[in-house]
Coordinates of C-alpha atoms in Angstrom, one line a residue:
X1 CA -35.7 15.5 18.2
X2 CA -38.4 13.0 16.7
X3 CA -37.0 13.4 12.9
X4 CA -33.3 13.0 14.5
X5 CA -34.4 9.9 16.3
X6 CA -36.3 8.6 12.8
X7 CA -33.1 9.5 11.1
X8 CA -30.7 7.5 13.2
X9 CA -33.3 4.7 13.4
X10 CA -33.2 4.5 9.6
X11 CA -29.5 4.7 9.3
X12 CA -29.3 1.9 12.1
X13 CA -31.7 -0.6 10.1
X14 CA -29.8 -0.1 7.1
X15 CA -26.7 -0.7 8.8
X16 CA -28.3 -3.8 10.6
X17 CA -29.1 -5.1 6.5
X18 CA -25.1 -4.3 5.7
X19 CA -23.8 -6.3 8.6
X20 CA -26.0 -9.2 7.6
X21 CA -24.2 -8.9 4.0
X22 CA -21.2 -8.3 6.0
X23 CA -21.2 -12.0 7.2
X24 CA -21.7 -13.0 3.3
X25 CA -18.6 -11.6 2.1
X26 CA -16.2 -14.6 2.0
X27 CA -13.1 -14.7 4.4
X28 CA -10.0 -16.8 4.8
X29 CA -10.7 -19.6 6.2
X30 CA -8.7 -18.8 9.8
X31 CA -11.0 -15.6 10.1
X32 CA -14.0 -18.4 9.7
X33 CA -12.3 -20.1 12.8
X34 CA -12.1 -17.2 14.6
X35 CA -15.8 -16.0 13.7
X36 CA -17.1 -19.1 15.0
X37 CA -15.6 -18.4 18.8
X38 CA -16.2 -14.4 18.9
X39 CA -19.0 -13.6 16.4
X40 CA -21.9 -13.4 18.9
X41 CA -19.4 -10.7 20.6
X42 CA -18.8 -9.1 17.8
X43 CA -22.0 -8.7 16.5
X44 CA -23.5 -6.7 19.7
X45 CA -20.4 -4.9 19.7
X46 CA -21.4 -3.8 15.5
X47 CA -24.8 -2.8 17.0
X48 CA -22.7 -0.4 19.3
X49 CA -20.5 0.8 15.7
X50 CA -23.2 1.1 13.9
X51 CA -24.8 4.0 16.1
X52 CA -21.4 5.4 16.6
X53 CA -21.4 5.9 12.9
X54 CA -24.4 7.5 12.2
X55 CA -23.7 9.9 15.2
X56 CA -20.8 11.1 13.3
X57 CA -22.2 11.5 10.0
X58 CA -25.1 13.0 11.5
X59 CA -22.5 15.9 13.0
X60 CA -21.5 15.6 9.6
X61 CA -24.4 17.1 8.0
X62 CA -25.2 13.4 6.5
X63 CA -22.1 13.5 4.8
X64 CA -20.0 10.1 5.0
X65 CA -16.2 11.3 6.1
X66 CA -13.6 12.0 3.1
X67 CA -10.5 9.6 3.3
X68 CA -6.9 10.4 2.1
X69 CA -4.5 7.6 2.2
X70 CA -0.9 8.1 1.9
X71 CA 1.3 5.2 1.2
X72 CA 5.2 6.1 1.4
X73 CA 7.4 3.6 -0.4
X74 CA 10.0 1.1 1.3
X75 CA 10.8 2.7 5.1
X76 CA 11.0 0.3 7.8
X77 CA 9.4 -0.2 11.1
X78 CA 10.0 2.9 13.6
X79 CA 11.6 5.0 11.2
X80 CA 8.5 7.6 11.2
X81 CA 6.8 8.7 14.3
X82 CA 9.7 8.7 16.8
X83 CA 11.7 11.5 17.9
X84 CA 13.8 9.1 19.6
X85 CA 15.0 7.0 16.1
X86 CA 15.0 10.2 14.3
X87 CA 18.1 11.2 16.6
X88 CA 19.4 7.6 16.6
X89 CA 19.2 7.8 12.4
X90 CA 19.8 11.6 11.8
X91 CA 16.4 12.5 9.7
X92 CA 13.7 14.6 11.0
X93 CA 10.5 13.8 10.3
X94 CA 8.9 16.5 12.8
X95 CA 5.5 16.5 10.7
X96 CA 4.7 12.9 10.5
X97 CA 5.8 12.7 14.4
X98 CA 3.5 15.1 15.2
X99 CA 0.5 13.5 13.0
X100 CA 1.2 10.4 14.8
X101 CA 0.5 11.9 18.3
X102 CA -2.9 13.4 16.7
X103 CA -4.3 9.9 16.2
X104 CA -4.0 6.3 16.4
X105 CA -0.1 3.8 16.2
X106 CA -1.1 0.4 14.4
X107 CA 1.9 -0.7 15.9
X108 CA 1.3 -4.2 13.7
X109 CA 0.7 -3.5 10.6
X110 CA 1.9 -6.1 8.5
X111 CA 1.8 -5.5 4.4
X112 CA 3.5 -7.4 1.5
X113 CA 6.9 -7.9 0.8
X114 CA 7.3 -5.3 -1.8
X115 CA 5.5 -2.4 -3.3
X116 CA 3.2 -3.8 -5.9
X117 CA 2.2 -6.8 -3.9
X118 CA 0.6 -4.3 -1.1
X119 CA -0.6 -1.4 -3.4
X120 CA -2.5 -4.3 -4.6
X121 CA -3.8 -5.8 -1.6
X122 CA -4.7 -2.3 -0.1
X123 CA -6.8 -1.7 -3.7
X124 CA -8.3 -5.1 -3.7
X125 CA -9.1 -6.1 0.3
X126 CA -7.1 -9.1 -0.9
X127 CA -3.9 -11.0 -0.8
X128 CA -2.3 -10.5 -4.1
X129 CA -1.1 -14.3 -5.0
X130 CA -5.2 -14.6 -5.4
X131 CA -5.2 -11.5 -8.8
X132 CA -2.1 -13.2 -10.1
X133 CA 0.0 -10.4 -8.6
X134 CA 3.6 -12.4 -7.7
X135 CA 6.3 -9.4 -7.8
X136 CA 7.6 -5.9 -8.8
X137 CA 8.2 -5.8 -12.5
X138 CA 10.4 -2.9 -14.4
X139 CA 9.8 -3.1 -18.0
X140 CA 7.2 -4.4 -20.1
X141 CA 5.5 -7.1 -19.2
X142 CA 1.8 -6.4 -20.9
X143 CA 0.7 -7.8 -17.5
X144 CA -1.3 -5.5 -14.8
X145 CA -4.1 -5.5 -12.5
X146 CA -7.7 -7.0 -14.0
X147 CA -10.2 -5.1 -14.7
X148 CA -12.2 -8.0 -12.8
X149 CA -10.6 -7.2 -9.8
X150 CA -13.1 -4.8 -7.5
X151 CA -10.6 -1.4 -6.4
X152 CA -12.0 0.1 -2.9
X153 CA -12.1 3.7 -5.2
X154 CA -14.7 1.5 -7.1
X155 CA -16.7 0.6 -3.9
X156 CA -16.2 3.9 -2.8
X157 CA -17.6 5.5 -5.8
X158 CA -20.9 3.7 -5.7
X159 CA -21.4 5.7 -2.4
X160 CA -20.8 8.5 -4.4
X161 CA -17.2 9.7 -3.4
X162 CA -15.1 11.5 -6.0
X163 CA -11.9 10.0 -6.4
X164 CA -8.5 11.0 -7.3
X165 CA -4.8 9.3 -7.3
X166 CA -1.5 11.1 -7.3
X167 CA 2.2 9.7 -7.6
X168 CA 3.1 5.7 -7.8
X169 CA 0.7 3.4 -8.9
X170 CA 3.0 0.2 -10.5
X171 CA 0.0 -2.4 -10.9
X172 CA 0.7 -2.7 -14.5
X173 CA 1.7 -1.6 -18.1
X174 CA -2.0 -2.7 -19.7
X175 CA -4.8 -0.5 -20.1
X176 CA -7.0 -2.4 -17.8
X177 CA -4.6 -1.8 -15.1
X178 CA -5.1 2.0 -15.1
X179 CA -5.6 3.7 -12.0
X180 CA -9.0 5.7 -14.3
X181 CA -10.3 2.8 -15.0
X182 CA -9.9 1.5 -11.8
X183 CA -12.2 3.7 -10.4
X184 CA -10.2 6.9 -10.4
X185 CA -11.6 10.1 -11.7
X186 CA -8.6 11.5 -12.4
X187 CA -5.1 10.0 -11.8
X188 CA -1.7 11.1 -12.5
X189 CA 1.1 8.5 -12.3
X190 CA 4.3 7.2 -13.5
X191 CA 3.3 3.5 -15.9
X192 CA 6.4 1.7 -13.9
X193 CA 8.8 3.1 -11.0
X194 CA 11.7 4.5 -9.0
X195 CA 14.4 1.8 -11.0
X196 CA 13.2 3.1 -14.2
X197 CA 12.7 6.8 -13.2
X198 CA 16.1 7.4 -10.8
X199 CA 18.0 4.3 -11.0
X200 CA 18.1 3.9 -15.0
X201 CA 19.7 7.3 -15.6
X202 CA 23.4 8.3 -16.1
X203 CA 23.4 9.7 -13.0
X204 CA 22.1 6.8 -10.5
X205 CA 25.4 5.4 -12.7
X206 CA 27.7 8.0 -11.7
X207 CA 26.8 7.3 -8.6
X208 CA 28.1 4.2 -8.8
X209 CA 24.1 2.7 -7.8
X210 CA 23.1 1.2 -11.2
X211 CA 25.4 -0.5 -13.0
X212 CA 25.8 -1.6 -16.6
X213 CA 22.4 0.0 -18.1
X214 CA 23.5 3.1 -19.2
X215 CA 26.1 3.2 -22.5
X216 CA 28.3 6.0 -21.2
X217 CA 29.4 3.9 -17.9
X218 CA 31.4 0.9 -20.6
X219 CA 32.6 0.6 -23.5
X220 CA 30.2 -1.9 -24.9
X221 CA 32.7 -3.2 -27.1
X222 CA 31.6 -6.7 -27.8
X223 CA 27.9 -5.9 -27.2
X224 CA 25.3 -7.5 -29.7
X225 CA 21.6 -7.1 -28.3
X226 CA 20.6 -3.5 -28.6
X227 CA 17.4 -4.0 -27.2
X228 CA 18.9 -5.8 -23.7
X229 CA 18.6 -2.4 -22.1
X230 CA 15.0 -1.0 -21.4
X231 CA 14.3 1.4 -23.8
X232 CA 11.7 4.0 -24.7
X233 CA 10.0 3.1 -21.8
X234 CA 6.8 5.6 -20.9
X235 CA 7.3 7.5 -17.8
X236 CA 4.5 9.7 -16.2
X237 CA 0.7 10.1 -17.5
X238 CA -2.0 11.8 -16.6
X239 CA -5.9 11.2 -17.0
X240 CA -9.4 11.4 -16.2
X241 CA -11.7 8.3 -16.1
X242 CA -13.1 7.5 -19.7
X243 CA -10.4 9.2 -21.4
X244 CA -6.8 8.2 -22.3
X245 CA -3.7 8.7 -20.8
X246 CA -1.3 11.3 -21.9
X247 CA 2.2 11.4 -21.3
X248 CA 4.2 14.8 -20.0
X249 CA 7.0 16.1 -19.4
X250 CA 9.5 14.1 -22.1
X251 CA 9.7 15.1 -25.8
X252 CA 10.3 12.2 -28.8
X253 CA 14.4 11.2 -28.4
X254 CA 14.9 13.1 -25.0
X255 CA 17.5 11.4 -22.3
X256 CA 15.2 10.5 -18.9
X257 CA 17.4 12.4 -16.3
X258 CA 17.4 12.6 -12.3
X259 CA 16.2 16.5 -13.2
X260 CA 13.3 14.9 -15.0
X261 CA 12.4 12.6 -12.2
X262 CA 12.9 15.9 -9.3
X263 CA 10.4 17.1 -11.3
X264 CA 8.0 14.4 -11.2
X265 CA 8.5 14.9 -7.6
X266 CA 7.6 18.4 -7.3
X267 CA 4.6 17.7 -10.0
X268 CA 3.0 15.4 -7.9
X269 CA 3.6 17.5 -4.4
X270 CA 1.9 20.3 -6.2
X271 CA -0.8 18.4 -7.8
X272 CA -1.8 16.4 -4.9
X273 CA -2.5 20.0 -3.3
X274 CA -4.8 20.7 -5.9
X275 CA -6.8 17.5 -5.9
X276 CA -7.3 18.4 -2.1
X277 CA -8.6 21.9 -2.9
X278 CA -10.8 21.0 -5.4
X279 CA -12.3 17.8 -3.6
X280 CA -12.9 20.0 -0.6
X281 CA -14.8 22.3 -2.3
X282 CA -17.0 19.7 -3.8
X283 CA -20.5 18.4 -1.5
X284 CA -19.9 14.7 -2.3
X285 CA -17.2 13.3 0.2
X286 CA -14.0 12.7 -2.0
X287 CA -11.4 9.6 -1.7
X288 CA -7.9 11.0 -2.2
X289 CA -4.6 8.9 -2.3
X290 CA -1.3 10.3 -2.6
X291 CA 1.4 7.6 -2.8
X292 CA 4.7 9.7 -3.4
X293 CA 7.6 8.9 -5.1
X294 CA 10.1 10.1 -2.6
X295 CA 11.8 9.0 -0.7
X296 CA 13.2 6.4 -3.3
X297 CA 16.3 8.6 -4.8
X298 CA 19.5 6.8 -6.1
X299 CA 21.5 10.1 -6.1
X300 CA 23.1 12.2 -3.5
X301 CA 21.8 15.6 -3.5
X302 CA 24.2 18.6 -4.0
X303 CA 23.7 19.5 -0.3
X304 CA 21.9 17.2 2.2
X305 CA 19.0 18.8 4.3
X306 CA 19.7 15.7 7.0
X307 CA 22.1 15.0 9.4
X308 CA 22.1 11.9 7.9
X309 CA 22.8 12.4 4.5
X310 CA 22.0 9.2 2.9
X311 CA 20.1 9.3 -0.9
X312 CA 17.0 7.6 0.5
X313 CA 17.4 9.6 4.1
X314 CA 17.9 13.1 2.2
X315 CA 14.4 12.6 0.2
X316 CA 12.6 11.2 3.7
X317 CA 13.5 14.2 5.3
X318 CA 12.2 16.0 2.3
X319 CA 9.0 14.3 2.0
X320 CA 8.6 15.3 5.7
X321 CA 8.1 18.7 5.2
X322 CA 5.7 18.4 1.8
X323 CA 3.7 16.1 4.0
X324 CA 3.5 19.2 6.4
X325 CA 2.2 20.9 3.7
X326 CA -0.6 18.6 3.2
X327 CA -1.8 18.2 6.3
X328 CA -1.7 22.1 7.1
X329 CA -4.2 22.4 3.5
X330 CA -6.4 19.5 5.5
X331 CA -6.3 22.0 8.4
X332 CA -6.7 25.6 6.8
X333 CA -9.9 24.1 4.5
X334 CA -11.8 23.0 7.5
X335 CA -12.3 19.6 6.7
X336 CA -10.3 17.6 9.5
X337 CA -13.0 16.6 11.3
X338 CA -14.8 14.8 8.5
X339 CA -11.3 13.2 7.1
X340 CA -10.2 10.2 7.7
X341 CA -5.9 10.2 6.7
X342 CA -4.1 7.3 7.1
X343 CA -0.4 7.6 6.7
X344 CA 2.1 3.9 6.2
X345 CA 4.7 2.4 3.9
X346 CA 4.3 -0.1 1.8
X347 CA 7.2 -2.7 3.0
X348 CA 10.9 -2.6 4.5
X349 CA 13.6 -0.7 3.4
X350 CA 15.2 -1.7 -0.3
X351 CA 17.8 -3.2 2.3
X352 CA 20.3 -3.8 -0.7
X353 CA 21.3 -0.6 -0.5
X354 CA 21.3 -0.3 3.2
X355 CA 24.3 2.0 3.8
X356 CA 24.1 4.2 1.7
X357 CA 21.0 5.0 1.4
X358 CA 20.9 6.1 4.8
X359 CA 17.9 4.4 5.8
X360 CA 19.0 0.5 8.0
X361 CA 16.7 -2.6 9.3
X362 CA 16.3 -1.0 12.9
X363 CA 14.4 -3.0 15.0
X364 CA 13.2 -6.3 12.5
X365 CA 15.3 -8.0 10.5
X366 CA 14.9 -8.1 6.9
X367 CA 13.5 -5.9 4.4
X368 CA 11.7 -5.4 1.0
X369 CA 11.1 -8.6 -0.9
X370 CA 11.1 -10.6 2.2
X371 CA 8.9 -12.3 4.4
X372 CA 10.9 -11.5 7.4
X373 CA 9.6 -8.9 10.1
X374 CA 11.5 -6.7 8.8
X375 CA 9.9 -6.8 5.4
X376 CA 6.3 -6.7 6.1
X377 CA 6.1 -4.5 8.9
X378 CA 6.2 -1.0 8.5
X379 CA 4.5 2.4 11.0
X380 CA 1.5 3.2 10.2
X381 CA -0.9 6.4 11.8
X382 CA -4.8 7.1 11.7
X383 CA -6.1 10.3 12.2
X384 CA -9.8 11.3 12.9
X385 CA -10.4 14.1 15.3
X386 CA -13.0 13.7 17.5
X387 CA -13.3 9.9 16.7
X388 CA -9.8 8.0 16.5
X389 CA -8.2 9.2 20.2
X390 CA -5.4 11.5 19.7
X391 CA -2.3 9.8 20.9
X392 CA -3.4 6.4 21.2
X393 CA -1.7 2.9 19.6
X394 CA -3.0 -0.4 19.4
X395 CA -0.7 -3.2 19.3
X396 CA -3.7 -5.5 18.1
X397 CA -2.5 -7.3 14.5
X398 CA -3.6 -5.5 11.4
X399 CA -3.1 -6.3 7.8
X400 CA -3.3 -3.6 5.1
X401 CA -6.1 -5.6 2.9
X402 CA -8.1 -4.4 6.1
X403 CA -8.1 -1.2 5.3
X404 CA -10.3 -1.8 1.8
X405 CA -12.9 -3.3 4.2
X406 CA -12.7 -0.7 7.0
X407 CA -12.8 2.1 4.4
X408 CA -16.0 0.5 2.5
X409 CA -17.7 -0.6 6.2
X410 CA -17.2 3.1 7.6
X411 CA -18.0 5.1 4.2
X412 CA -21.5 3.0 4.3
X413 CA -20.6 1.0 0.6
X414 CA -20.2 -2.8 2.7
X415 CA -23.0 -4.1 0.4
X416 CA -20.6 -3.2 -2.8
X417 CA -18.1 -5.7 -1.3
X418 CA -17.4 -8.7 -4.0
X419 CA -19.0 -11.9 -2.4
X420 CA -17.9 -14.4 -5.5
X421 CA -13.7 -14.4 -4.2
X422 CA -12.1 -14.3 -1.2
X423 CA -11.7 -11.0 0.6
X424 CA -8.8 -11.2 3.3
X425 CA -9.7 -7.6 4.4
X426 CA -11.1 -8.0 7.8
X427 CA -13.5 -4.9 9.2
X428 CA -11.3 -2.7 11.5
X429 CA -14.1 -0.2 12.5
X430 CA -13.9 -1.6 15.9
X431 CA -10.1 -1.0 16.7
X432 CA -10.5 2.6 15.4
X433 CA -13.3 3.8 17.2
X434 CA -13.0 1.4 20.5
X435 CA -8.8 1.6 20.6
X436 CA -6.5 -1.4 21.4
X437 CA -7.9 -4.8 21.7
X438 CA -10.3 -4.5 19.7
X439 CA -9.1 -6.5 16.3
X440 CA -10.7 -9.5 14.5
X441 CA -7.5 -10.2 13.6
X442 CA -4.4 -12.4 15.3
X443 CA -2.5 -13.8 12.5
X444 CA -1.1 -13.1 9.1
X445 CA -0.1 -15.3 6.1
X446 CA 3.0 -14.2 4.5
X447 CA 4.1 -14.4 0.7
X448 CA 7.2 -14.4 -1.2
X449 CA 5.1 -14.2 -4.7
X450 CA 3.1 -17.3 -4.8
X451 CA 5.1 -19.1 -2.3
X452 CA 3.7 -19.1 1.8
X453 CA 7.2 -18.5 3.5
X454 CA 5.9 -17.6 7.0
X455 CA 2.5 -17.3 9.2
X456 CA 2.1 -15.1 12.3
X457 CA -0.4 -16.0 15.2
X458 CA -0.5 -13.8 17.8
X459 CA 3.3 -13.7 18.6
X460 CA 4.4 -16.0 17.1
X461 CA 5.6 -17.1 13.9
X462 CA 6.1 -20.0 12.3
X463 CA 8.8 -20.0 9.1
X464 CA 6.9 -22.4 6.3
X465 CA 9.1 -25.8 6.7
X466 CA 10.3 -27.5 3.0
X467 CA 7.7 -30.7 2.2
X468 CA 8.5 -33.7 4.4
X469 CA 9.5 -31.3 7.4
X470 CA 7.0 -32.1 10.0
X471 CA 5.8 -28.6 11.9
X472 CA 7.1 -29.4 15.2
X473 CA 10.8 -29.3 13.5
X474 CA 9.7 -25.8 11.9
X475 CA 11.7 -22.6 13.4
X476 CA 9.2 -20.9 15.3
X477 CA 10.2 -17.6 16.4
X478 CA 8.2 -15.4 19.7
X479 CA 8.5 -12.2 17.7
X480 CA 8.5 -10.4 21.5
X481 CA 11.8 -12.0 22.3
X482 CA 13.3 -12.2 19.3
X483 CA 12.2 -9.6 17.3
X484 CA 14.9 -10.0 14.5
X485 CA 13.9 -13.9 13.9
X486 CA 17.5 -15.7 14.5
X487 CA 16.8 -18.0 17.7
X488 CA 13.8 -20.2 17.0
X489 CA 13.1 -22.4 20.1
X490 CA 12.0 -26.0 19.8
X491 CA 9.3 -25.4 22.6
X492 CA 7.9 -23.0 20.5
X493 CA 7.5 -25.6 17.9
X494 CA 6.4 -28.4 19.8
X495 CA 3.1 -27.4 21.3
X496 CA 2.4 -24.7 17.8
X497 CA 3.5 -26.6 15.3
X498 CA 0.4 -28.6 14.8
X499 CA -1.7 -25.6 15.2
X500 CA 0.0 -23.9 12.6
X501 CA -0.4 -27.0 10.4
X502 CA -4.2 -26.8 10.6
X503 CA -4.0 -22.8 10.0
X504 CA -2.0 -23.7 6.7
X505 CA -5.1 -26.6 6.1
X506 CA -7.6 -24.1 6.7
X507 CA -6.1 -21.6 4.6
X508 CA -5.5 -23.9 1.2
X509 CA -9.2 -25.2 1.5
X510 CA -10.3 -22.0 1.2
X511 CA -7.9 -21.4 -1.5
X512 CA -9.4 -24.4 -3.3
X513 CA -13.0 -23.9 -3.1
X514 CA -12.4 -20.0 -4.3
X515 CA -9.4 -20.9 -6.8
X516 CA -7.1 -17.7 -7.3
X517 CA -8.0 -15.2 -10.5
X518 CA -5.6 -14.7 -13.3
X519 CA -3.9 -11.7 -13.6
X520 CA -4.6 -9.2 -16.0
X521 CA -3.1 -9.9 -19.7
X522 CA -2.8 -7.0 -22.9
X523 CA -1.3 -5.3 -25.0
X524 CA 1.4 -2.7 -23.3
X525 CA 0.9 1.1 -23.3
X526 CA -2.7 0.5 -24.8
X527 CA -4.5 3.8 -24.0
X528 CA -2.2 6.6 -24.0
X529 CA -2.8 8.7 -27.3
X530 CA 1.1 10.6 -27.2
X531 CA 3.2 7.6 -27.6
X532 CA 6.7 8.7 -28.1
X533 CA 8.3 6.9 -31.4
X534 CA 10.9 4.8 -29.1
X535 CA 8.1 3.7 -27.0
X536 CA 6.2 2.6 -30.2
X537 CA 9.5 1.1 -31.1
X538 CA 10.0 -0.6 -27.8
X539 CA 6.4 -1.7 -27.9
X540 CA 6.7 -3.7 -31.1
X541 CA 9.9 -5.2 -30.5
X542 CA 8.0 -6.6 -27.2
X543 CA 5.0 -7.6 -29.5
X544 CA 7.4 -9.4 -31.9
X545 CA 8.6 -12.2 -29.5
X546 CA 5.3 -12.6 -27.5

């Protein structure tokens, strides 16, 4: 009992040292203001954490807890998790309704506006405007995430956690950008996404969902460029840290096709299996991510699984049961105690295809590429037996850059946190282990690229007026009454609008005493040692003009 005590002890005062760096790291400036009324409060309540913590990794055997972190691509708000809206939608998502009643409903989780934007800001801790990051790109762009940016599987690494990613990554077509050199062990990924891998294919043409790319669907008769049309792009690599990429599963002059990309798919469902098996069986705690593919699909399947039968609802449905399958391996290798899995999507639905796609704007209005509700919030589920109480949600504001810091604050590597930039991620530990109320966050700044369209405080949100438009004209929307943001009330406005002024104030001073970091620059598909002959080909002809 005396070593145990010494051993907690010791873990406490080297917590006690991390929470001092803690208050180093650099924050928004609206996090500063909120510090400066609670932080007395919330630092006796991190005294409380920090035993928690070393409790559980003393259960643990010592051993920090393993973290997968699944990131599904474009589903809106309550389509996951609800037996209810999978009868109003016809999909059943059984599995991730019943993983959602195993742990803890952020039932406010904001993201980005579209999928590279939030891979980015989950990697990072930070808002991607402040890497350069302003969009989803399709093509080449020899443009990607900088290697001077800090990932949290580099943070986590320094703790000693093997790392491995499987399925979409999209943060770039330059070597830099790499998920194994990002802090990856091992990674396999496709270098850009769903448009290239299932819309740009004769069959997302035939079914009448992408029009004008591919030559069979016109006659091209008076057509002059012949490199308008992607071409040769690379499609899915695999690697291990140190090493370069290698692309699979395409020969030199083979057609892409919607078989190709089922493939993928099915690749990545199997692969992420093995990662899990062979992490498991390591000693060092492991850091998985698994960011599928599905259930982005721009053809109809030959027979739909769903009542619903939409091309995006089909492949949800899908996706349902592989996630089954993952979380039954978690189960059968004995590991769910010590695993942290966090399960979300990345933004709204791709709501120009709302229809048919099968998937709709529900309960927010809006979607992907839009500041709306409907765009940057999306379900997201915790589970950690024993820890995180089974059934539980919190309706406390969270913002997926929080997971970088919660991750790094709970897996003990808080001292590997950047302090030279701007960190938006705000330490969660609190809401997880203590439930709802407990966040150190109320608001949320929301992008469109490099352009602040909206801010959220508490429940209310304030659309960014054009200059000259004082706030207390601004639409400001109670996102409890009007969840769908088309009544804003000029009471709202005219006792928030100056406060939202001064949150915009605070916010762009910080921005100019920590300026925001360029984006990554090079030289596409650098690193991968099987270039295909049309990608060399497409390579140069984007090297020619740039």
């Amino acid at each position: 009992m005396v070593k145990q005590a010494l051993w907690i002890v010791s873990i406490l005062l080297a917590s006690s040292v991390a929470m001092a760096q803690e208050t180093s790291i650099v924050h928004d400036g609206e996090f500063e203001f909120l510090r400066a009324q609670f932080g007395e409060e919330w630092d006796a309540q991190d005294l409380k954490i920090d035993t928690r913590l070393a409790e559980i990794r003393e259960t643990n055997g010592g051993k920090p807890p393993n973290i997968l972190y699944i990131l599904i691509d474009d589903v809106s708000f309550g389509q996951m998790g609800s037996r209810t809206l999978n009868y109003v939608t016809g999909i059943d998502t059984p599995n991730i309704n019943e993983f959602a009643s195993e742990g803890m409903s952020l039932m406010r989780m904001y993201t980005e506006p579209s999928c590279t934007p939030t891979r980015a800001a989950f990697l990072t801790g930070r808002q991607p405007y402040r890497a350069g990051i302003e969009e989803v790109k399709v093509a080449l762009v020899g443009e990607g995430l900088a290697a001077e940016e800090v990932t949290i599987a580099e943070i986590l690494k320094e703790e000693g956690y093997n790392t491995s990613h499987v399925g979409k990554w999209h943060q770039g077509d330059i070597e830099q950008a790499y998920p194994h050199n990002q802090g990856f062990d091992w990674a396999a990924f496709p270098l850009h996404q769903q448009v290239q891998l299932s819309l740009m294919t004769r069959e997302a043409m035939q079914a009448n969902n992408m029009l004008g790319f591919h030559a069979s669907g016109q006659s091209n008769e008076f057509a002059l460029d012949q490199r308008f049309n992607p071409y040769g792009l690379v499609t899915g690599v695999e690697a291990e840290a140190g090493g370069m990429a290698r692309e699979v599963d395409l020969e030199p002059g083979e057609e892409w096709t919607q078989a190709h990309y089922e493939e993928m798919n099915e690749r990545y469902q199997r692969q992420i299996i093995e990662q899990l098996e062979d992490l498991a069986a390591k000693d060092e705690p492991f850091f998985l991510q698994y960011w599928p593919l599905y259930p982005l699909n721009f053809v109809y399947p030959e027979q739909a699984i769903s009542r619903n039968g939409g091309f995006h609802a089909d492949k949800l449905q899908l996706l349902d049961g592989w996630l089954g399958e993952l979380f039954e391996k978690v189960d059968e290798l004995g590991i769910s105690d010590n695993t942290i899995v966090v399960l979300m999507a990345d933004n709204g639905l791709m709501y120009h295809y709302e229809g048919t796609s099968g998937l709709s704007q529900l309960i927010y209005r809006g979607g992907k590429t839009q500041h709306l509700e409907g765009g940057v919030r999306t379900d997201a589920f915790v589970r950690w037996p024993g820890v995180i109480e089974a059934g539980s949600a919190a309706g406390d504001i969270v913002h997926v850059s929080d997971l970088f810091t919660t991750f790094a604050r709970i897996a003990g590597a808080t001292e590997h946190i950047p302090r030279d930039r701007v960190i938006d991620g705000i330490d969660q530990t609190a809401l997880l282990l203590e439930g709802e109320g407990n966040s150190r966050r109320d608001y949320v700044y929301n992008y469109e690229g490099l352009t602040l369209r909206s801010v959220v405080k508490r429940e209310f949100k304030m659309h960014v007026p054009p200059p000259g438009v004082p706030g207390a004209a601004a639409p400001v929307f109670n996102i409890y009454r009007d969840p769908r943001e088309e009544n804003p009330q000029i009471g709202n406005a005219l006792w928030a609008g100056a406060s939202f002024q001064d949150m915009i104030k605070r916010h762009v001073l910080k921005i100019n005493e920590y300026p925001h970091l360029p984006l990554g620059k090079g030289k596409p598909y650098e690193g991968i040692e099987n270039l295909r002959p049309e990608s060399v080909e497409t390579r140069e002809v984007f090297d020619s003009w740039h």
